[in-house]
Coordinates of N, CA and C in Angstrom, one line a residue:
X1 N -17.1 7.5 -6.7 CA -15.8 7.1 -7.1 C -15.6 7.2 -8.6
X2 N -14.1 7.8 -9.2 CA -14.2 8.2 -10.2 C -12.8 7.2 -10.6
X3 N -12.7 6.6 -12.2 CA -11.4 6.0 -12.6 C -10.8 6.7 -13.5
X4 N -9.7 6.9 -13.9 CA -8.7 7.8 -14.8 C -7.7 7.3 -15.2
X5 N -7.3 6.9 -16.5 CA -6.5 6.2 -16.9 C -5.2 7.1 -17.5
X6 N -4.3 6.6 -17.5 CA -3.5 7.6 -18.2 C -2.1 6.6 -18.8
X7 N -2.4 6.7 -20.2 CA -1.5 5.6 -21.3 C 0.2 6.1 -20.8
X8 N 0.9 5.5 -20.6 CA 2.6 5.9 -20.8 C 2.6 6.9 -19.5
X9 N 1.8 7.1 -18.1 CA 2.1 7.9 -17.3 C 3.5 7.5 -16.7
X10 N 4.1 6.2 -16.6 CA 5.2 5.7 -16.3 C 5.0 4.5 -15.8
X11 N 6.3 3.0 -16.3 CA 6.2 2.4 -16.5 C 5.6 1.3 -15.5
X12 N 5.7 2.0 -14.0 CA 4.7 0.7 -13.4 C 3.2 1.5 -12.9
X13 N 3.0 2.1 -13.4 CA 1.4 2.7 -13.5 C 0.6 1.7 -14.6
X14 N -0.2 1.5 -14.2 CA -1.3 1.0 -15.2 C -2.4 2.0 -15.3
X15 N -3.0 2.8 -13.9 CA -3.8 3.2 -13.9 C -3.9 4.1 -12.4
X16 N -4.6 5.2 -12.8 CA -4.6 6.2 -11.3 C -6.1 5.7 -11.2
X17 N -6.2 5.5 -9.8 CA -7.6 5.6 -9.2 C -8.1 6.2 -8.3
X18 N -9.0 7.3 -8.0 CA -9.2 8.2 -7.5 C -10.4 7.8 -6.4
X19 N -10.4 8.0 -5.2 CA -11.3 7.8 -4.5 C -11.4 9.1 -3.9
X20 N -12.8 9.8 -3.4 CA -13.7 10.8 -2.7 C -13.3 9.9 -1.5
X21 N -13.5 11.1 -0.4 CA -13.6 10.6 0.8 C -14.9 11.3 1.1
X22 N -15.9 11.5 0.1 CA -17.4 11.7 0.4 C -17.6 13.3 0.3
X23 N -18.9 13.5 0.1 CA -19.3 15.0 -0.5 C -19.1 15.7 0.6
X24 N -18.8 15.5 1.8 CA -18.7 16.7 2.6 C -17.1 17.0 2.5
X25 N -16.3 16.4 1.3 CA -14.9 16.9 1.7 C -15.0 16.6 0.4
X26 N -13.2 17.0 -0.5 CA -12.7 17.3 -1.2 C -11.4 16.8 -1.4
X27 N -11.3 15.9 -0.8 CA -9.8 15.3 -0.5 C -9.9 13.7 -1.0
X28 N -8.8 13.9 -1.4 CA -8.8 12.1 -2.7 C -7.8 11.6 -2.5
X29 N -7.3 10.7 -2.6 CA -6.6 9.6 -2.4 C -6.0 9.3 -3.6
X30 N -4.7 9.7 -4.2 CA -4.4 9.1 -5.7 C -3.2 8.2 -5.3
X31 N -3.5 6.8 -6.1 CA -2.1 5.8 -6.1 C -2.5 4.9 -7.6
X32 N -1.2 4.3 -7.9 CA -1.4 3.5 -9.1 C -1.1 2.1 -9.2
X33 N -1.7 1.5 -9.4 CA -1.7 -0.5 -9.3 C -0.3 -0.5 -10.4
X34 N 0.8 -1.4 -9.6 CA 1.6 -1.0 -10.5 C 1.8 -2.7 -11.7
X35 N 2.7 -1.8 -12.7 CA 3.1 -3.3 -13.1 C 4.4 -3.0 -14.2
X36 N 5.2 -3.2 -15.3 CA 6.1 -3.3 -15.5 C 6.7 -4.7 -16.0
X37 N 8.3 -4.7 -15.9 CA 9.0 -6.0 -15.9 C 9.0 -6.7 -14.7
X38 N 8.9 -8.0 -14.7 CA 9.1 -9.2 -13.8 C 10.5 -9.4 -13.4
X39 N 11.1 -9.1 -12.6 CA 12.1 -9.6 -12.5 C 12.7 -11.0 -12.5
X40 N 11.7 -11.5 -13.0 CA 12.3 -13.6 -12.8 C 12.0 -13.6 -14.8
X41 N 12.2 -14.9 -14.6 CA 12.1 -15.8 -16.2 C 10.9 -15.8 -16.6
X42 N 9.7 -15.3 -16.1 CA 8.6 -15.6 -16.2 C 8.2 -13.9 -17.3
X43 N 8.7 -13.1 -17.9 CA 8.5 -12.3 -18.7 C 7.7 -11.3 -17.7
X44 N 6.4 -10.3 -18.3 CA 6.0 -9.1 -17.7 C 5.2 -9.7 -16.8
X45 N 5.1 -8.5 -15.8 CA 4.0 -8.6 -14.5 C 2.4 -8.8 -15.0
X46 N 2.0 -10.1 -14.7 CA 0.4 -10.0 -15.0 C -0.4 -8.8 -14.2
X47 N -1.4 -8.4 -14.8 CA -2.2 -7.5 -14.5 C -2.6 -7.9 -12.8
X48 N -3.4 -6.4 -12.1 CA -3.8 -6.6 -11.2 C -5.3 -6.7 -11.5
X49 N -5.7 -7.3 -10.0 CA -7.3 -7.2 -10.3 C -7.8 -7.0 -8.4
X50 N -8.6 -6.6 -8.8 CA -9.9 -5.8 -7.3 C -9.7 -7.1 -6.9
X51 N -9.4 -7.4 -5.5 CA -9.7 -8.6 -4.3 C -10.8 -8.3 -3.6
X52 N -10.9 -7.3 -3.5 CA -12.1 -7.0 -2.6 C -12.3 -5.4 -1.9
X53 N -13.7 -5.3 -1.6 CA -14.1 -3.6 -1.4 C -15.0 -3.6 0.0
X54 N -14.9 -3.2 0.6 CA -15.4 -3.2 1.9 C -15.5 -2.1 2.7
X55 N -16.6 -1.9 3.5 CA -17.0 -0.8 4.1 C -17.7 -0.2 3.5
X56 N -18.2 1.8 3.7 CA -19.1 2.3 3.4 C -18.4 3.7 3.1
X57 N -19.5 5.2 3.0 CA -18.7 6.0 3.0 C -18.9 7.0 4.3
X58 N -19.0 6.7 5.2 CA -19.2 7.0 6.9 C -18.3 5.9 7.4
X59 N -17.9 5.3 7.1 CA -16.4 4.4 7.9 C -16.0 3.9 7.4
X60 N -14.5 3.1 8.1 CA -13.8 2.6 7.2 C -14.0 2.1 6.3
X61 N -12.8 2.2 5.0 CA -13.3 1.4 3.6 C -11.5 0.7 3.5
X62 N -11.9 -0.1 2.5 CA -11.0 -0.7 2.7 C -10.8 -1.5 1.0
X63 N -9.9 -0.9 0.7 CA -10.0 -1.9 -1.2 C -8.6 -2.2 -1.4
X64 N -8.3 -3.9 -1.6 CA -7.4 -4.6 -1.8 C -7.2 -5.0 -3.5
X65 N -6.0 -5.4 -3.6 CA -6.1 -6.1 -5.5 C -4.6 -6.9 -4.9
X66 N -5.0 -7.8 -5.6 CA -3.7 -8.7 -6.1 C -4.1 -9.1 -7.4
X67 N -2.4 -9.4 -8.0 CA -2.4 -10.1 -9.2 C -3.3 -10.7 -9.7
X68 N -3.7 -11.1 -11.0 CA -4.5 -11.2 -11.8 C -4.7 -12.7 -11.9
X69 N -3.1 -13.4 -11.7 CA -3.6 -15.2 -11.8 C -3.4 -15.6 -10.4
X70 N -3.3 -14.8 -9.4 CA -3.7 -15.4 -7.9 C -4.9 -15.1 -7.8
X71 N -5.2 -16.0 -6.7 CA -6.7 -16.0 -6.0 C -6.6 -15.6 -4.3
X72 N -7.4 -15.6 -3.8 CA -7.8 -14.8 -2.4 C -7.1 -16.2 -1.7
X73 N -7.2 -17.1 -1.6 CA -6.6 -18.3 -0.8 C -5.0 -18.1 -1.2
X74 N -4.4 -17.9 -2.0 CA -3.1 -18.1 -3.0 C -2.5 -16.8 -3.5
X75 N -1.6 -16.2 -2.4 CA -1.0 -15.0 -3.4 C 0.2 -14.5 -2.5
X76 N 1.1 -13.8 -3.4 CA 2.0 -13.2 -2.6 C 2.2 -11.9 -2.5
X77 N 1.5 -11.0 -2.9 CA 1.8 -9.7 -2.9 C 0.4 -9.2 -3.1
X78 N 0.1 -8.2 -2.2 CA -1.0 -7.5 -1.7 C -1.1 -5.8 -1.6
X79 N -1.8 -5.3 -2.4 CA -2.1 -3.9 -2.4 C -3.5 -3.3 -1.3
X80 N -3.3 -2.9 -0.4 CA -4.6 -2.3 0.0 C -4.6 -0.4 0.5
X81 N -5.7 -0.4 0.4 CA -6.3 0.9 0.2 C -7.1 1.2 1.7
X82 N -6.8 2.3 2.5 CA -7.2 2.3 3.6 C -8.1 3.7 3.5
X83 N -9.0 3.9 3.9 CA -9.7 5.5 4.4 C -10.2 5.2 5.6
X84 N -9.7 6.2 6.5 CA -10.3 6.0 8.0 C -11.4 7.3 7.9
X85 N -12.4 6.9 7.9 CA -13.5 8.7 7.7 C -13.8 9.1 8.8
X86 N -13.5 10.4 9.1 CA -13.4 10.8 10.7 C -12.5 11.1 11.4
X87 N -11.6 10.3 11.1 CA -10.5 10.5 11.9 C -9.0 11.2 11.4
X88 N -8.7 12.1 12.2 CA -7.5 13.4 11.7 C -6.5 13.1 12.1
X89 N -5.9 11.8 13.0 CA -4.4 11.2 13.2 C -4.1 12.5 13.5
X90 N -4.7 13.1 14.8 CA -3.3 14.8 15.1 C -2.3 14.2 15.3
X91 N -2.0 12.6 15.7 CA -0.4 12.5 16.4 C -0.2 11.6 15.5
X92 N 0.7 11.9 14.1 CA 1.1 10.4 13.3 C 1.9 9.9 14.2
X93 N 3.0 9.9 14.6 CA 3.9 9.2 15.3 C 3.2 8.0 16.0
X94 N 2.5 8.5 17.0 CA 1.4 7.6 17.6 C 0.7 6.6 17.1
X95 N 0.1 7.3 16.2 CA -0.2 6.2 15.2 C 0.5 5.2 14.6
X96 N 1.9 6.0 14.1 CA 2.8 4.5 13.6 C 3.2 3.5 14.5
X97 N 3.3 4.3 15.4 CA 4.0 3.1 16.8 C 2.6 2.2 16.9
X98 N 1.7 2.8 17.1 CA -0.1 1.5 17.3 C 0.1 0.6 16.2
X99 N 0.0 1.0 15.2 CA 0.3 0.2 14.1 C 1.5 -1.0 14.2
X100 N 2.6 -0.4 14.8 CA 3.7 -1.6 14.7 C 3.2 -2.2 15.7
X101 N 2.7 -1.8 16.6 CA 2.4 -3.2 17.8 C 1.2 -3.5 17.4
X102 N 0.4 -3.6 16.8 CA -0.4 -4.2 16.0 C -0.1 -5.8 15.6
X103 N 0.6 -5.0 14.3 CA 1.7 -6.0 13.5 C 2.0 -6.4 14.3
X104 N 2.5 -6.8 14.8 CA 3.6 -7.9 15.6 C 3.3 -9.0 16.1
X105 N 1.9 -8.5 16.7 CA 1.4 -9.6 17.5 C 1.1 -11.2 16.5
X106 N 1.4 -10.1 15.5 CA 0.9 -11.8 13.7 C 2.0 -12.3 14.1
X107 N 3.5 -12.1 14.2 CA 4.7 -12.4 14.3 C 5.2 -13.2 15.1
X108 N 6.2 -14.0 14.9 CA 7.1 -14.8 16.2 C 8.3 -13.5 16.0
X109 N 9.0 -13.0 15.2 CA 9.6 -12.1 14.7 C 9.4 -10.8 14.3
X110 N 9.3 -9.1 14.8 CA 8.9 -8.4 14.3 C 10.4 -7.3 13.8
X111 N 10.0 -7.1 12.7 CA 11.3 -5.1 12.8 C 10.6 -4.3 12.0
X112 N 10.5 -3.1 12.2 CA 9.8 -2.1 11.6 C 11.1 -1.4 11.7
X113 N 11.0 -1.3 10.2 CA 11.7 -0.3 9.2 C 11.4 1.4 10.1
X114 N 12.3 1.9 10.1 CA 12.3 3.6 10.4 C 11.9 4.3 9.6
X115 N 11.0 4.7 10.6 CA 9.7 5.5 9.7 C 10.1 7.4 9.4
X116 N 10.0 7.2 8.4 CA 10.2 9.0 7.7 C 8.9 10.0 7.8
X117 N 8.8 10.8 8.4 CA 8.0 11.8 8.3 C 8.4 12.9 7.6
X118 N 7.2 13.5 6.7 CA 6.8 14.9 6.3 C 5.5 15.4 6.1
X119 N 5.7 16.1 5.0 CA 4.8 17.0 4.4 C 4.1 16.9 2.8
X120 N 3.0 16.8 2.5 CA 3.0 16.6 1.1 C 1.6 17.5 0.8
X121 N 1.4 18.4 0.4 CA -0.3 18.9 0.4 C -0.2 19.5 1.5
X122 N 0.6 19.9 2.8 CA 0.4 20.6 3.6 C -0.2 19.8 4.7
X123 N -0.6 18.0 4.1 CA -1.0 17.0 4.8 C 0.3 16.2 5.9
X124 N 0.1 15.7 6.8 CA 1.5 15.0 7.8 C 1.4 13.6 7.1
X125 N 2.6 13.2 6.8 CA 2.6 12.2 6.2 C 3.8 10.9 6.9
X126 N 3.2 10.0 7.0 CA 4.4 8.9 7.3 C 4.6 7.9 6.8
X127 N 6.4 7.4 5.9 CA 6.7 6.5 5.5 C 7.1 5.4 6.0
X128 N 6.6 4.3 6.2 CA 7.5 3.2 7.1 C 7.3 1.9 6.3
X129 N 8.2 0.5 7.0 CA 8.1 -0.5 6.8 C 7.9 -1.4 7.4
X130 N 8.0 -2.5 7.7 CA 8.3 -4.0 8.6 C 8.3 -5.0 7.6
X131 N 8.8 -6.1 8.7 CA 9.2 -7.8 8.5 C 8.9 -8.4 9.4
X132 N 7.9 -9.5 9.3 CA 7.4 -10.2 9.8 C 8.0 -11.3 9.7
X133 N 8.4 -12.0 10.5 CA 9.1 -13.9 10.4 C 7.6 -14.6 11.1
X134 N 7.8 -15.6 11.2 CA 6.8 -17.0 12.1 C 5.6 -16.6 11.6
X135 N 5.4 -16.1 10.2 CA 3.9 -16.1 9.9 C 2.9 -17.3 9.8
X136 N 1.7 -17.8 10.6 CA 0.9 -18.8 10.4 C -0.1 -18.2 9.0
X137 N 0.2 -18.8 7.9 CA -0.2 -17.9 6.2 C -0.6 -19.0 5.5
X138 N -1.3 -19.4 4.2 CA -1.4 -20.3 3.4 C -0.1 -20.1 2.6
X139 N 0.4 -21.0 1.7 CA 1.3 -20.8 0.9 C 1.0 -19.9 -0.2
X140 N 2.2 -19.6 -1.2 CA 2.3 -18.4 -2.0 C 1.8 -19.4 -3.2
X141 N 1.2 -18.5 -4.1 CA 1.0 -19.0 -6.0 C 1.9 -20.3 -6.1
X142 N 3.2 -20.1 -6.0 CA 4.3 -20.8 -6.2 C 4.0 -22.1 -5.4
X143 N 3.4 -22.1 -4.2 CA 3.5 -23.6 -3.3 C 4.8 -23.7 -2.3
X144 N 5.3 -22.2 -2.6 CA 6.3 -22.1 -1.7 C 5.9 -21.6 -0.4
X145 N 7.0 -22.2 0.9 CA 6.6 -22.1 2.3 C 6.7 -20.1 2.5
X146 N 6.2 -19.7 3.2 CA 6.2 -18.4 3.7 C 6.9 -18.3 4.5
X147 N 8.0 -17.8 4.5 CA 9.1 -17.6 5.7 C 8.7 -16.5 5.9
X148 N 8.5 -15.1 5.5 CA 9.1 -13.5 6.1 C 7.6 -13.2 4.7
X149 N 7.0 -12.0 6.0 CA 6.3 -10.8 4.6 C 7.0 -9.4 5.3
X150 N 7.0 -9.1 4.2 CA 7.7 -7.5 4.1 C 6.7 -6.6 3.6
X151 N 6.7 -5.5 4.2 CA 5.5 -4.5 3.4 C 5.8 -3.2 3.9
X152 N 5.5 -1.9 3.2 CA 5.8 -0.5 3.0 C 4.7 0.0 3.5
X153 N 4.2 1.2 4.0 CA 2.6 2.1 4.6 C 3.6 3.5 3.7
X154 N 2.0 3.8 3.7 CA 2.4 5.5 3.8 C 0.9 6.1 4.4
X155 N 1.2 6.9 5.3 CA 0.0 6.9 5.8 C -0.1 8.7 5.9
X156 N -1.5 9.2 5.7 CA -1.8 10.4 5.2 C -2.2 11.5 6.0
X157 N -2.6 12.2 6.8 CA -3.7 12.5 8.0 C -3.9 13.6 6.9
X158 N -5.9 13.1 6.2 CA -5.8 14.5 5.9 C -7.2 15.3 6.9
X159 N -7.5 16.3 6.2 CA -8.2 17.5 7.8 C -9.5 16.6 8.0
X160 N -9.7 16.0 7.0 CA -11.1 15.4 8.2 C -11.2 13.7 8.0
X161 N -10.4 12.9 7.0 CA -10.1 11.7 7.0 C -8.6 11.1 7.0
X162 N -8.0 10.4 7.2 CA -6.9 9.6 7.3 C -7.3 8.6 6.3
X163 N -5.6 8.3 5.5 CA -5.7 7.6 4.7 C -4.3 6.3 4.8
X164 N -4.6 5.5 4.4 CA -3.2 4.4 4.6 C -3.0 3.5 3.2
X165 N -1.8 3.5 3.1 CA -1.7 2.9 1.5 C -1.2 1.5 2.1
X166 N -0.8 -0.1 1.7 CA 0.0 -0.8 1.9 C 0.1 -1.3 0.6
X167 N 1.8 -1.7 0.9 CA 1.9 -2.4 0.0 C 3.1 -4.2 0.3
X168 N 2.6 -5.3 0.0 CA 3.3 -6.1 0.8 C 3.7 -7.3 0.4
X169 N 4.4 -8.2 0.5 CA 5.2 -9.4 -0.5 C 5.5 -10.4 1.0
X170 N 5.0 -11.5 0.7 CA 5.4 -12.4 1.0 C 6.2 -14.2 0.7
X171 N 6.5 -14.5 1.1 CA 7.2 -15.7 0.7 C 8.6 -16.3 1.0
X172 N 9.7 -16.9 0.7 CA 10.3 -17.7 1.4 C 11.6 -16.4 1.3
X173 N 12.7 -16.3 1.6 CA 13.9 -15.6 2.0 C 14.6 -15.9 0.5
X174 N 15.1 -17.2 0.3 CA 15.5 -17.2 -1.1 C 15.1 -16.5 -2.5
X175 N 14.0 -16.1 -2.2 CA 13.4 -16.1 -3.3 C 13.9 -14.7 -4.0
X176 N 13.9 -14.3 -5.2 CA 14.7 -12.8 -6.1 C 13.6 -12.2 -6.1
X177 N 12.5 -12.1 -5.5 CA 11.6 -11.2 -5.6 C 11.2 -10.3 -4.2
X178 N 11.9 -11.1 -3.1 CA 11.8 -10.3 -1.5 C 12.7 -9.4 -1.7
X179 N 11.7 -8.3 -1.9 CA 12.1 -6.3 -2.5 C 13.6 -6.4 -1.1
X180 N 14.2 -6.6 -0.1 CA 14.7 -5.8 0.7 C 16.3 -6.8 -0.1
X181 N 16.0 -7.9 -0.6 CA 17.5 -8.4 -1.2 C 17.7 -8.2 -2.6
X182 N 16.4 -7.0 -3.7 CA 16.4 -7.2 -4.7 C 16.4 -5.3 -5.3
X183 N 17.4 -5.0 -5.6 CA 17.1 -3.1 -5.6 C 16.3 -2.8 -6.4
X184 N 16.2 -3.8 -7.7 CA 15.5 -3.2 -8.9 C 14.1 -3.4 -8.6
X185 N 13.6 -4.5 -7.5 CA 12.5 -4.9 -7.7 C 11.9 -3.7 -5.9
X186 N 13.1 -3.0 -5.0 CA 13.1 -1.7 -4.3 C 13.0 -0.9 -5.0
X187 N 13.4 -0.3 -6.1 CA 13.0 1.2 -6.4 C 11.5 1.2 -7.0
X188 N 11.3 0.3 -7.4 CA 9.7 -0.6 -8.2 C 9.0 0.0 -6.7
X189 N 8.9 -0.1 -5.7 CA 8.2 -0.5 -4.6 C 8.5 1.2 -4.3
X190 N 9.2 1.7 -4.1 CA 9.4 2.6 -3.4 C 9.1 3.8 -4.5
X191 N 9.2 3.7 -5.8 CA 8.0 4.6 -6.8 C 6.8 4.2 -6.8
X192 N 6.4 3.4 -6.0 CA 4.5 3.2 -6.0 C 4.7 4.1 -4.7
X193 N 5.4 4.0 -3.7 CA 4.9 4.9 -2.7 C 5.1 6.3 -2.1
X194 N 6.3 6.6 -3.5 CA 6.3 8.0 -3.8 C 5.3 8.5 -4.6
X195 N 4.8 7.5 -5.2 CA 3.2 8.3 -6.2 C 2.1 8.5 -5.2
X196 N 2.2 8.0 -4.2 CA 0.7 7.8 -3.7 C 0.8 9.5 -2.9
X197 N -0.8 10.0 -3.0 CA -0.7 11.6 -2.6 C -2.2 11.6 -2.1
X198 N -2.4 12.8 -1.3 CA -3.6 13.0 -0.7 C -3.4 14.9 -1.2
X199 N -4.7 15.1 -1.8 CA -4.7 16.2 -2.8 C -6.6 16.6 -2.4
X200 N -6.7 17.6 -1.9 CA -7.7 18.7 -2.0 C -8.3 19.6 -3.5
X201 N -9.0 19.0 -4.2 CA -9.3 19.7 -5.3 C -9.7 20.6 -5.3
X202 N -10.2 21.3 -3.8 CA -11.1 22.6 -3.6 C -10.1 23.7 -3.0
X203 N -8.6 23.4 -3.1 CA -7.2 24.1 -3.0 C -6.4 24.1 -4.4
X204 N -6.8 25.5 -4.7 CA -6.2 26.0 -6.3 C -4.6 25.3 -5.7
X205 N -4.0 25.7 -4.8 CA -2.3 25.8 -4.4 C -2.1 24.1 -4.3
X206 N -2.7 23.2 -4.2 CA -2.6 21.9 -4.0 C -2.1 21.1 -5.5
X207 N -1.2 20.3 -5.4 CA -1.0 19.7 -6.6 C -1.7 18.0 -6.7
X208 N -2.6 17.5 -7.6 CA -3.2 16.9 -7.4 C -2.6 16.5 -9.3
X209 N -1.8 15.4 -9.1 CA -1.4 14.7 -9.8 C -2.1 13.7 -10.9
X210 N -2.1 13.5 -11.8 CA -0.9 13.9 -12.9 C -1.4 15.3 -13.5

């Protein structure tokens, strides 16, 4: 695994991080931990930090970060990093539907956002979302109750691993930071998941960002 930093790439980038999906392939995973303006009174977004790394490079791996003054018991917004090694998702569709019934079962309430398919790298790609209500969760930094988490996928099938980005916020309905009642703190959300790309370095024609 390789890190790359890039000063002024754009304003909620801190940093691209590159992960191998192992020497028998060529294919990487680029997304950026984001950060920016805070949309509340509390000034700029504290930094993120690694929550945790898990798995190996023969199966799933799995690398999370939240904010920098939450802790693993106490947080409201979660980044995780998915590589499935092995597996080529021939049917995304399929897959997104497994995934939403997945989800749900956490739920007294489920809706999954409509999910967008394409192309990126010549890779099948799918964008989607959900909202979860009746979550059983610890409370948020704040000590506020958890009504509803909301979270974004983009999920990758590349030729010999599958990749899944999340990204996800939870906490009470009131609150100016639940992205689906807040646009400025949506387009924030929805440029982290337009950055994220799966890029072949061993394909001159592939664009492998920045």
């Amino acid at each position: 695994m390789s890190i790359r930093t890039f000063g002024g790439l754009a304003a909620f980038f801190i940093a691209l991080w590159i992960i191998s999906s192992g020497a028998r392939a060529s294919e990487e995973v680029l997304y950026g931990v984001p950060t920016g303006t805070d949309w509340t009174s509390t000034g700029m977004y504290p930094s993120w930090k690694l929550l945790d790394e898990k798995g190996d490079q023969s199966k799933t791996s799995i690398r999370s970060y939240i904010r920098e003054s939450h802790t693993r018991e106490s947080y409201d917004e979660l980044i995780e990093v998915v590589i499935y090694r092995g597996e080529t998702t021939p049917d995304i569709r399929r897959w997104v539907q497994k995934s939403a019934y997945e989800g749900s079962k956490r739920c007294k309430k489920y809706a999954l956002v409509k999910p967008q398919f394409g192309k990126i790298n010549g890779y099948e790609v799918a964008v989607y979302g959900n909202q979860c209500t009746g979550l059983v969760k610890p409370e948020t930094q704040s000590g506020e109750e958890v009504t509803v988490e909301f979270a974004m996928f983009k999920l990758i099938a590349g030729e010999q691993d599958s990749f899944l980005v999340m990204r996800s916020w939870r906490g009470p309905y009131a609150s100016e930071l639940y992205p689906p009642q807040n646009k400025i703190v949506m387009q924030d959300w929805m440029a982290f998941i337009r950055g994220v790309h799966v890029c072949n370095t061993s394909k001159s024609d592939q664009v492998c960002r920045p």
